[in-house]
XYZ file of C-alpha atoms in Angstrom:
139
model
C 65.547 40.636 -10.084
C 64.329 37.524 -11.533
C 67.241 36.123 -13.233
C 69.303 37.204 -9.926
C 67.124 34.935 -8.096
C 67.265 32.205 -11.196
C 70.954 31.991 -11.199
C 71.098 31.730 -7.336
C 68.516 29.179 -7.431
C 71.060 27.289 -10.273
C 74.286 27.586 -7.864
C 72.297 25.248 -4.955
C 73.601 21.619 -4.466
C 72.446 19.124 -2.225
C 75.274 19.432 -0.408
C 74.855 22.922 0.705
C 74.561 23.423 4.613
C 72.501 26.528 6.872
C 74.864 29.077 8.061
C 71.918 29.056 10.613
C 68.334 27.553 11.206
C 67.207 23.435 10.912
C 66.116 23.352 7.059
C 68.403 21.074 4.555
C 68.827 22.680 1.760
C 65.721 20.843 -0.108
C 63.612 21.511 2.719
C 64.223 25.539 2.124
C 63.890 24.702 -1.477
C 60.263 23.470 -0.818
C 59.745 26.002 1.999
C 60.217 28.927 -0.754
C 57.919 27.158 -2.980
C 55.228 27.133 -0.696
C 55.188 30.903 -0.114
C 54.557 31.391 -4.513
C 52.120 28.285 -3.926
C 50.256 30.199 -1.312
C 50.091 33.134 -3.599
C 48.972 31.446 -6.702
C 46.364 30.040 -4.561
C 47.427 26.430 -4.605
C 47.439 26.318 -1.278
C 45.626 27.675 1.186
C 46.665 27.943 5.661
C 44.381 27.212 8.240
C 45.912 28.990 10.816
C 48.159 32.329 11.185
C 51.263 31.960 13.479
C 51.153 33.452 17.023
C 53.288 36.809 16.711
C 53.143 39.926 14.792
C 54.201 41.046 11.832
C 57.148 43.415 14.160
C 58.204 40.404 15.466
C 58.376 38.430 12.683
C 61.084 41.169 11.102
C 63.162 41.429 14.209
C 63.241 37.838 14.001
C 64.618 37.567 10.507
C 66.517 40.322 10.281
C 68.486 38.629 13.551
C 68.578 35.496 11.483
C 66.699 33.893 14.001
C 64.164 31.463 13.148
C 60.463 33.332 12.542
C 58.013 30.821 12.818
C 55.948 29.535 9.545
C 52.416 28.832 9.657
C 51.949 24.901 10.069
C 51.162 23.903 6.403
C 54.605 25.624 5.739
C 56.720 24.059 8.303
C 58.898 21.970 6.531
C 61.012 20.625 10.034
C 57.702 19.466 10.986
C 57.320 17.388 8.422
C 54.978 19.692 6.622
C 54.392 21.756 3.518
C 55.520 20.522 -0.058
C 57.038 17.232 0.405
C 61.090 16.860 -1.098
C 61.237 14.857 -3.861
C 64.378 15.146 -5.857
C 66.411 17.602 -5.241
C 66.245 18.822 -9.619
C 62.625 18.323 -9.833
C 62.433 20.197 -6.393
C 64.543 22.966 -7.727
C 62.206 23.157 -10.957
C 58.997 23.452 -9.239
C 60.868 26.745 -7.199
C 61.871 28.026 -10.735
C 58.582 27.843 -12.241
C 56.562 28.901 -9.287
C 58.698 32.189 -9.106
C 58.069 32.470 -12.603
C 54.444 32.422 -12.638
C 54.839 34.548 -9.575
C 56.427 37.341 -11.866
C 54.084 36.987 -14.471
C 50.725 37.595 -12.241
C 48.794 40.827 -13.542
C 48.734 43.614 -11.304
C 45.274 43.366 -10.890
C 45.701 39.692 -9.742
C 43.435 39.138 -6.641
C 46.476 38.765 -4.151
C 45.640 36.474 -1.045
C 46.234 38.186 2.338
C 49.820 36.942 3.620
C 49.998 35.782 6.905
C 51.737 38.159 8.694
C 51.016 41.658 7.006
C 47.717 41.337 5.721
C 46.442 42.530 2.193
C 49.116 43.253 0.051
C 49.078 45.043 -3.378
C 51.499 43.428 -5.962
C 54.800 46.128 -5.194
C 54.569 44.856 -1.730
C 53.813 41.124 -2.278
C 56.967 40.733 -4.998
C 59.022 43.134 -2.123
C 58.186 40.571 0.742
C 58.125 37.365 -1.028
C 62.234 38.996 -2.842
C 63.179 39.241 1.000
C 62.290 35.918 1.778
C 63.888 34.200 -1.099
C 66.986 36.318 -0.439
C 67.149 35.262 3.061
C 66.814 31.565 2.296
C 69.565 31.822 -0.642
C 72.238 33.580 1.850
C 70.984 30.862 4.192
C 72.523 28.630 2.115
C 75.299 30.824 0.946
C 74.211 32.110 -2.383
């Protein structure tokens, strides 16, 4: 699933457009980086977003936008700030990389909408949010 999600990542320009939602391209870019920062534990939330996890499904499974926690609201001006758009795209490759790579036993953070999650159900989550971002943008 990795390489799927490489070569996606590869077929992005900075002219891509949302099907739906407010995020450029490069702000999704850095959106989907935050998620593998938060996980690696280079970055940390201050706040969890007002609805459920339920909701949050029904929202993106009705490609409507779910709300992110503030640090990771990248139309707000927030999260990991776009630089260029191939050093922006590198940072996503090798954060999704060294997501891969974490030991099973790795001391997962909770995720802000489910809770404690072991590593099958942190790699499922965090492959459904990529994948929604990448058709998003088309690919």
């Amino acid at each position: 699933m990795k390489n799927n999600f490489l070569n996606r990542i590869d077929q992005l320009t900075e002219g891509h457009k949302p099907k739906y939602g407010k995020m450029t391209v490069q702000q999704m870019v850095c959106h989907c980086t935050d998620l593998y920062r938060l996980v690696l534990r280079e970055m940390t939330l201050r706040e969890k977003p007002n609805i459920s996890a339920t909701e949050a499904m029904k929202l993106a499974q009705s490609r409507k936008t779910v709300p992110a926690p503030t640090e990771m609201d990248q139309v707000a001006g927030n999260g990991t700030k776009t630089s260029d758009f191939k050093t922006d795209i590198s940072l996503l490759k090798s954060k999704l990389q060294a997501f891969y790579a974490l030991e099973k036993d790795y001391d997962y953070p909770p995720h802000f909408y489910f809770g404690k999650l072991n590593k099958k159900e942190w790699v499922q989550m965090a492959e459904y949010h990529l994948s929604h971002h990448l058709k998003q943008f088309g690919v």
